[in-house]
XYZ file of C-alpha atoms in Angstrom:
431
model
C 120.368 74.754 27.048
C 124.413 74.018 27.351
C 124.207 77.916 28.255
C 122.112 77.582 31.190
C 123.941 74.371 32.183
C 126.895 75.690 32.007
C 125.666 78.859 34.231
C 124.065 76.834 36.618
C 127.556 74.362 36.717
C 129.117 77.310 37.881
C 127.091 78.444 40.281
C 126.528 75.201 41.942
C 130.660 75.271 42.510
C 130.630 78.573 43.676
C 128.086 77.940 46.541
C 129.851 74.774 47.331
C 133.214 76.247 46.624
C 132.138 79.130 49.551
C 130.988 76.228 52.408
C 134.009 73.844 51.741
C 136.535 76.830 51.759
C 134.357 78.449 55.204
C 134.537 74.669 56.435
C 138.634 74.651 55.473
C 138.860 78.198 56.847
C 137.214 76.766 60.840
C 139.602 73.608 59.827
C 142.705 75.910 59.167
C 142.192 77.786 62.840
C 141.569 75.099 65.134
C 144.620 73.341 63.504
C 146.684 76.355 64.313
C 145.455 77.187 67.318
C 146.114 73.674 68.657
C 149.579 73.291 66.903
C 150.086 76.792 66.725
C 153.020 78.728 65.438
C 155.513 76.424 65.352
C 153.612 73.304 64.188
C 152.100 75.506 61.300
C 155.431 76.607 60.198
C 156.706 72.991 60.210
C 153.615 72.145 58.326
C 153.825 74.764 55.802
C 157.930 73.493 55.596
C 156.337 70.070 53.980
C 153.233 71.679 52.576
C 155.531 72.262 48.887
C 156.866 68.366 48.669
C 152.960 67.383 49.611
C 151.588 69.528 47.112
C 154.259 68.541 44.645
C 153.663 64.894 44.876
C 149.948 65.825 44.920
C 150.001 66.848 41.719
C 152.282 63.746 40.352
C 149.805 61.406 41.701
C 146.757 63.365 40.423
C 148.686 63.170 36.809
C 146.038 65.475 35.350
C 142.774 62.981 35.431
C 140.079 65.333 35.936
C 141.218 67.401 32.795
C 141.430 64.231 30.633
C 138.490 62.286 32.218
C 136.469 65.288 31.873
C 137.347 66.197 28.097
C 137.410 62.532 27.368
C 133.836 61.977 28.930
C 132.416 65.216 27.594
C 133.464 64.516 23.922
C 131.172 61.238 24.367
C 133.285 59.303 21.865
C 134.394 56.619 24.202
C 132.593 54.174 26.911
C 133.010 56.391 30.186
C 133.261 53.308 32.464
C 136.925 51.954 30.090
C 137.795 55.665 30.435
C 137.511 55.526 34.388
C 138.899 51.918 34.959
C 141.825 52.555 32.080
C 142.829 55.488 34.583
C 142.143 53.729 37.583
C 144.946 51.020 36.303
C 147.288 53.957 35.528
C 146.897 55.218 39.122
C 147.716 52.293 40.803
C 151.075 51.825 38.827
C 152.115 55.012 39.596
C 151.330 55.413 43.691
C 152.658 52.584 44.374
C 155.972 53.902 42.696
C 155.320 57.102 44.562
C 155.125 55.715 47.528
C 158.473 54.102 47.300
C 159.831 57.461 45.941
C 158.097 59.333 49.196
C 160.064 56.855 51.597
C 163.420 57.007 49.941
C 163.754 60.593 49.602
C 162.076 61.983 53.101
C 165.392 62.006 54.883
C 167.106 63.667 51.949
C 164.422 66.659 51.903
C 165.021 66.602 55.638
C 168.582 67.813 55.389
C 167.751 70.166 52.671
C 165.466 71.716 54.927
C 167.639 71.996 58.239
C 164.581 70.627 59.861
C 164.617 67.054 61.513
C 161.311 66.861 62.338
C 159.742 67.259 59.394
C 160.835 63.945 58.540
C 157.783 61.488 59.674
C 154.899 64.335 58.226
C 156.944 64.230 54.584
C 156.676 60.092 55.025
C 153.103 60.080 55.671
C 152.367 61.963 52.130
C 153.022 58.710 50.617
C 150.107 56.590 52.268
C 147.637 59.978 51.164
C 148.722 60.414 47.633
C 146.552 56.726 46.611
C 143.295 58.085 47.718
C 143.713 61.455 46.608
C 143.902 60.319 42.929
C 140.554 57.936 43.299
C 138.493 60.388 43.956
C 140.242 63.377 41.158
C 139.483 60.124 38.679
C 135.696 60.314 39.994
C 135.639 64.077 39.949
C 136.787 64.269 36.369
C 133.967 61.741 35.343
C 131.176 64.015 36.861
C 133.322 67.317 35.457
C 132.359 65.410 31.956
C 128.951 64.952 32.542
C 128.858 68.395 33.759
C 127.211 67.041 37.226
C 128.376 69.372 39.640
C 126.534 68.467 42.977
C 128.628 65.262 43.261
C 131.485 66.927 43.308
C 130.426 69.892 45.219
C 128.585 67.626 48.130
C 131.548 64.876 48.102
C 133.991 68.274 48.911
C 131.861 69.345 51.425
C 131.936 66.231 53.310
C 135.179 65.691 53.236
C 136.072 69.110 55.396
C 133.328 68.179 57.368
C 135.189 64.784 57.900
C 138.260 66.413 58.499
C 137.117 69.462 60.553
C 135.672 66.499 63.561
C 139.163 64.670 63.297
C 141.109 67.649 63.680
C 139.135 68.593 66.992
C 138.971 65.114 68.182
C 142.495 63.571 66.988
C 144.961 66.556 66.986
C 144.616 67.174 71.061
C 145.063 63.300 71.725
C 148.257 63.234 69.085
C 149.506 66.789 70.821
C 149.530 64.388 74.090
C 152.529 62.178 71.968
C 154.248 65.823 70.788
C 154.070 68.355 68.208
C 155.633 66.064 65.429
C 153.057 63.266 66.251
C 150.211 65.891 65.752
C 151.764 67.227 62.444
C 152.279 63.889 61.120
C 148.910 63.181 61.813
C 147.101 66.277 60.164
C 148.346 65.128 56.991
C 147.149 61.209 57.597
C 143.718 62.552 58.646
C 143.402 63.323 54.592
C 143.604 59.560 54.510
C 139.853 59.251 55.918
C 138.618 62.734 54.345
C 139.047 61.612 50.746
C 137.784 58.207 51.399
C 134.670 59.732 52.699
C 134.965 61.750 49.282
C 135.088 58.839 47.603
C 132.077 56.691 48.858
C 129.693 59.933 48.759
C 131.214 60.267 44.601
C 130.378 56.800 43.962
C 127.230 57.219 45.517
C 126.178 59.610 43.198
C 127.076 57.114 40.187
C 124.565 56.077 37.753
C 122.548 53.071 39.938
C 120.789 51.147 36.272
C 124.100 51.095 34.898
C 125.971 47.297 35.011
C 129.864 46.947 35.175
C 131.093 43.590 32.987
C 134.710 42.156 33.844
C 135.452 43.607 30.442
C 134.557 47.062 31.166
C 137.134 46.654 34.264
C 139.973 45.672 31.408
C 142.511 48.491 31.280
C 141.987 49.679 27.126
C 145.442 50.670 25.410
C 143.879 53.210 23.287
C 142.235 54.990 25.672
C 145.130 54.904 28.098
C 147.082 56.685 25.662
C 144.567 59.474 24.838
C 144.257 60.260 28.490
C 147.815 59.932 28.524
C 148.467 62.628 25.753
C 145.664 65.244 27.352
C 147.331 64.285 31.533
C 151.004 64.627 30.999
C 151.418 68.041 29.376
C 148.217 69.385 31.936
C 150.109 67.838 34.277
C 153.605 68.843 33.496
C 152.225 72.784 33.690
C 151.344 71.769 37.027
C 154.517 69.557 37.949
C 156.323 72.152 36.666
C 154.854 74.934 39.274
C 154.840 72.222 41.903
C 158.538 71.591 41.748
C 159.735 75.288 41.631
C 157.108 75.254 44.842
C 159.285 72.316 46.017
C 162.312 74.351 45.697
C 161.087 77.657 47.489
C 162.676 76.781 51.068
C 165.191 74.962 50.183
C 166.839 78.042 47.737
C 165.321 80.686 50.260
C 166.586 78.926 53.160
C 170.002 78.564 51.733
C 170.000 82.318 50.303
C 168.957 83.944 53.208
C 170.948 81.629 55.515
C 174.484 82.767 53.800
C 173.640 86.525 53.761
C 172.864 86.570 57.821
C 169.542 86.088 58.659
C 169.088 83.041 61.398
C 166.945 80.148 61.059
C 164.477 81.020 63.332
C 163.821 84.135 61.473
C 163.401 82.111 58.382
C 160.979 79.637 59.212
C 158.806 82.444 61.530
C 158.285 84.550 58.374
C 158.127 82.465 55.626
C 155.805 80.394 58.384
C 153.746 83.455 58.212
C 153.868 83.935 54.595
C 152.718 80.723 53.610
C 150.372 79.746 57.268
C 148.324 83.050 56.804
C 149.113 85.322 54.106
C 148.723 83.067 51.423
C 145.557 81.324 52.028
C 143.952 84.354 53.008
C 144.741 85.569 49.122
C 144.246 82.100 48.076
C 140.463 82.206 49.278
C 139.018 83.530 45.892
C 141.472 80.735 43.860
C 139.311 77.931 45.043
C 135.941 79.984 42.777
C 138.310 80.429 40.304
C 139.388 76.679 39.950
C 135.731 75.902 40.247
C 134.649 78.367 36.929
C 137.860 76.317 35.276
C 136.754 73.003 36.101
C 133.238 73.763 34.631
C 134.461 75.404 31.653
C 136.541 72.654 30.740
C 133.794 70.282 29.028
C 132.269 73.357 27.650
C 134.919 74.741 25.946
C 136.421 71.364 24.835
C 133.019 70.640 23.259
C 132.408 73.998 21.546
C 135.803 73.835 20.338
C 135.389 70.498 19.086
C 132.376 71.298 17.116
C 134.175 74.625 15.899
C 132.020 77.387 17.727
C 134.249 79.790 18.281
C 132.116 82.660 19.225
C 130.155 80.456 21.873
C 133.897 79.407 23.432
C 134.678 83.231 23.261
C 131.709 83.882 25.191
C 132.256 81.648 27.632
C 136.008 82.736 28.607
C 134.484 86.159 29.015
C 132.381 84.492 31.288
C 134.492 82.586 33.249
C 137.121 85.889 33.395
C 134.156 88.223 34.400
C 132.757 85.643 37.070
C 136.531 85.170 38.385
C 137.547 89.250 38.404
C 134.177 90.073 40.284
C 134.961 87.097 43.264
C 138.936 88.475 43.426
C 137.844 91.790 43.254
C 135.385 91.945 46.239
C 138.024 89.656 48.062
C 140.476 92.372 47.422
C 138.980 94.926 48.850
C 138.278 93.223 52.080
C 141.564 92.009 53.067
C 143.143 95.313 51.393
C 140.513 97.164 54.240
C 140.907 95.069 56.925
C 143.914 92.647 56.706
C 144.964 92.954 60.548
C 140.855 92.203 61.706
C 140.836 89.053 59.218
C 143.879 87.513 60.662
C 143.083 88.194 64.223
C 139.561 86.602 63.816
C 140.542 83.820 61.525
C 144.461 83.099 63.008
C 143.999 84.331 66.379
C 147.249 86.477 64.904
C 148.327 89.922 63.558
C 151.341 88.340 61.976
C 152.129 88.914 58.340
C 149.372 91.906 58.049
C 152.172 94.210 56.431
C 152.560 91.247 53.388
C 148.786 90.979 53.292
C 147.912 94.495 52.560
C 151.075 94.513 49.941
C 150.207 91.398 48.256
C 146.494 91.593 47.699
C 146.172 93.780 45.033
C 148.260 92.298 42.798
C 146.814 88.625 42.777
C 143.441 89.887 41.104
C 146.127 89.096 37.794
C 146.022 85.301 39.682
C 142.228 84.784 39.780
C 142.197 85.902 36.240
C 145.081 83.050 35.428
C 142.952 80.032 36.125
C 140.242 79.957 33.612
C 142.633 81.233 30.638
C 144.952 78.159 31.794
C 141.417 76.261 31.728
C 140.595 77.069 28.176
C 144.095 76.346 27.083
C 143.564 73.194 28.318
C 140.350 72.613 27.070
C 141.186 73.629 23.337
C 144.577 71.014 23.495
C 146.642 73.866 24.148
C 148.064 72.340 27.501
C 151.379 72.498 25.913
C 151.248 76.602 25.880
C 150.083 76.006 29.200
C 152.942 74.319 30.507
C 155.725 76.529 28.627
C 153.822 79.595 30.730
C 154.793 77.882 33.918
C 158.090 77.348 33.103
C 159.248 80.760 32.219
C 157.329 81.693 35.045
C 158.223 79.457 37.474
C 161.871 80.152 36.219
C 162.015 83.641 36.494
C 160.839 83.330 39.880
C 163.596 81.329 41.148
C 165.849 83.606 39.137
C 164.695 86.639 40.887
C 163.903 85.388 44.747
C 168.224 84.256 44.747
C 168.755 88.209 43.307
C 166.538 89.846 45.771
C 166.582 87.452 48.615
C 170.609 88.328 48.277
C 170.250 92.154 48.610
C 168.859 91.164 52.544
C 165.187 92.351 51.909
C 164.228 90.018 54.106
C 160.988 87.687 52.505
C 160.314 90.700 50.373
C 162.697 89.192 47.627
C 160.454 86.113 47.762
C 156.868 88.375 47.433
C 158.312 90.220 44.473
C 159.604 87.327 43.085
C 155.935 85.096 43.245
C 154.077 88.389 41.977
C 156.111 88.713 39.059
C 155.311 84.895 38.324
C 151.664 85.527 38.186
C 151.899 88.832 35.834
C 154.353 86.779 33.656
C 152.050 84.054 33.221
C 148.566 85.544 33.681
C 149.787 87.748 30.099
C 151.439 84.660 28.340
C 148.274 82.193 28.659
C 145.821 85.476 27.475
C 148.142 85.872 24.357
C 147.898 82.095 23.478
C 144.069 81.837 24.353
C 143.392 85.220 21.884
C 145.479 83.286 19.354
C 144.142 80.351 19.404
C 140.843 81.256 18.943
C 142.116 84.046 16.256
C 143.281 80.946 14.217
C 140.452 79.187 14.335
């Protein structure tokens, strides 16, 4: 029964996981082809501090929710409403934090007008960790649809703003229609939010009691959040750091500015979320083998959590592989059709076969989290995170252009990929 649930879990976030990242896809070329080069590359300038406080703000709730809700030892509606309390604390410090430090980032990044996008981020970051609090509640129950029909709405949402707002914000100048893709989220994940709560039990009653943030369980989703989300902090803030070192680097050894924020515009606008396509399957098999694993674990079958990594790495390695191929055969067609660009085609046909090791990462960093090794997790992502840095300042100073930086993120994922499979195959070994 848990076998075929968990199957059919999977599958479900697949299918949804393919329509919200087509929908994203249409999203991501009518953006650029409105704000084109240039506004991407200033986007993609912020896109690390977004993501960054993204992650802060998220503070690891699905992963706790859902191993909290799936281990059925505590009332799910104190679990939700103890993290709800936590999440309000903590954006509205965020949001101070966003404003004070905007101008800062702006000088680090030798880009003024980057400075009113990285503000916005701040008035997202609230209603980006509702609905992750939501999500990790139906991740526990192991309901799937709600999450996978709440995503799918919400780049429907944001597909019809993007091709209604952006040309009326273009009208007020290419920082006005920056600033605003990242306030459309605003309205996406709200629409997120009332389709999730929507799918929420109807019979069930909520007392002024259950609302009550509970100590107890505010620590336990404390102690599973913080070291999930310090792995992810962790990568975030080396993330955060990319253009800022890079530009400096590469900057001191001769290359201009515009060069800088063309290719690394490039890099990041097209070549990376063309790799990244098969990473939003792969997060989907992690998020449903999360409750799975935590409960076999839990109740000590090892051989049933075995099987179910082998699953997860099978179902991952066959999406990443077929992905491969494609873009390895036909990088230059995918980018014309999908970017309205040849740009970056060189990187794309380099870089592909070596991220198969990154689809493979996510559901070994799953189970890790899943059997309370988040901990291993988030010592992986430091050495790799580290070495990274270490290695994009040594190349990037030889004048290999962005090839310093592509070396440099490739070793990353082979460092960690092979740390998290050594600490999964021992944990269970030790079981």
């Amino acid at each position: 029964m848990r076998k075929n649930k968990f199957i059919r879990g999977t599958i479900i976030l697949i299918i949804g996981g393919f329509i919200s990242k087509l929908l994203g896809m249409v999203t991501k070329i009518i953006t650029t082809r409105y704000i084109g080069d240039e506004g991407i590359s200033l986007y993609m300038l912020i896109m690390p501090t977004f993501l960054l406080f993204l992650n802060i703000c998220q503070l690891g709730f699905p992963v706790a929710i859902s191993k909290l809700v799936a281990e059925n030892n505590k009332s799910n509606k104190k679990i939700v409403f103890s993290s709800l309390s936590i999440s309000f604390v903590l954006n509205v410090v965020l949001l101070i934090i966003v404003l004070l430090i905007s101008p800062i980032i702006t000088k680090l990044l030798h880009e003024n007008r980057v400075l009113y996008p990285l503000m916005a981020i701040g008035l997202v970051l609230p209603f980006v960790s509702i609905s992750n609090i939501i999500r990790g509640y139906f991740f526990g129950k192991e309901k799937m649809f709600a999450h996978t029909t709440s995503n799918i709405f919400e780049q429907i949402v944001r597909l019809i703003l993007i091709i209604f707002v952006t040309p009326i914000l273009l009208k007020h100048g290419l920082v006005a229609a920056v600033t605003g893709v990242v306030l459309l989220n605003i309205i996406s994940e709200l629409t997120s939010i009332v389709i999730l709560i929507f799918f929420l039990p109807k019979k069930v009653t909520i007392k002024k009691s259950d609302m009550k943030p509970d100590k107890t369980i505010i620590k336990d989703v404390l102690n599973i959040s913080i070291p999930t989300t310090g792995s992810r902090l962790i990568g975030s803030i080396g993330y955060f750091l990319e253009p800022i070192i890079l530009t400096s680097v590469l900057l001191k050894v001769g290359y201009s500015n515009t060069f800088i924020l063309n290719e690394y515009g490039t890099l990041t606008g097209y070549v990376m979320p063309l790799l990244m396509i098969p990473s939003f399957f792969t997060q989907a098999i992690g998020s449903a083998l999360i409750p799975v694993i935590s409960k076999g674990y839990s109740d000590k079958h090892i051989t049933y959590v075995k099987n179910k990594i082998k699953q997860g790495e099978l179902f991952s390695f066959i999406i990443g592989i077929s992905v491969t191929l494609v873009i390895m055969l036909w990088p230059k067609t995918l980018l014309r059709i999908i970017f309205n660009t040849q740009m970056g085609s060189n990187y794309l046909r380099f870089m592909a076969p070596f991220y198969i090791a990154y689809y493979l990462q996510v559901p070994l960093t799953a189970a890790l989290q899943a059997m309370n090794r988040a901990r291993e997790a988030m010592i992986s992502t430091v050495i790799g995170v580290s070495s990274k840095i270490g290695l994009m300042i040594i190349l990037s100073s030889l004048r290999v252009g962005m090839y310093g930086f592509i070396i440099a993120g490739i070793s990353n994922i082979f460092i960690v990929t092979i740390y998290n499979y050594i600490k999964v195959k021992r944990a269970l070994n030790q079981s």
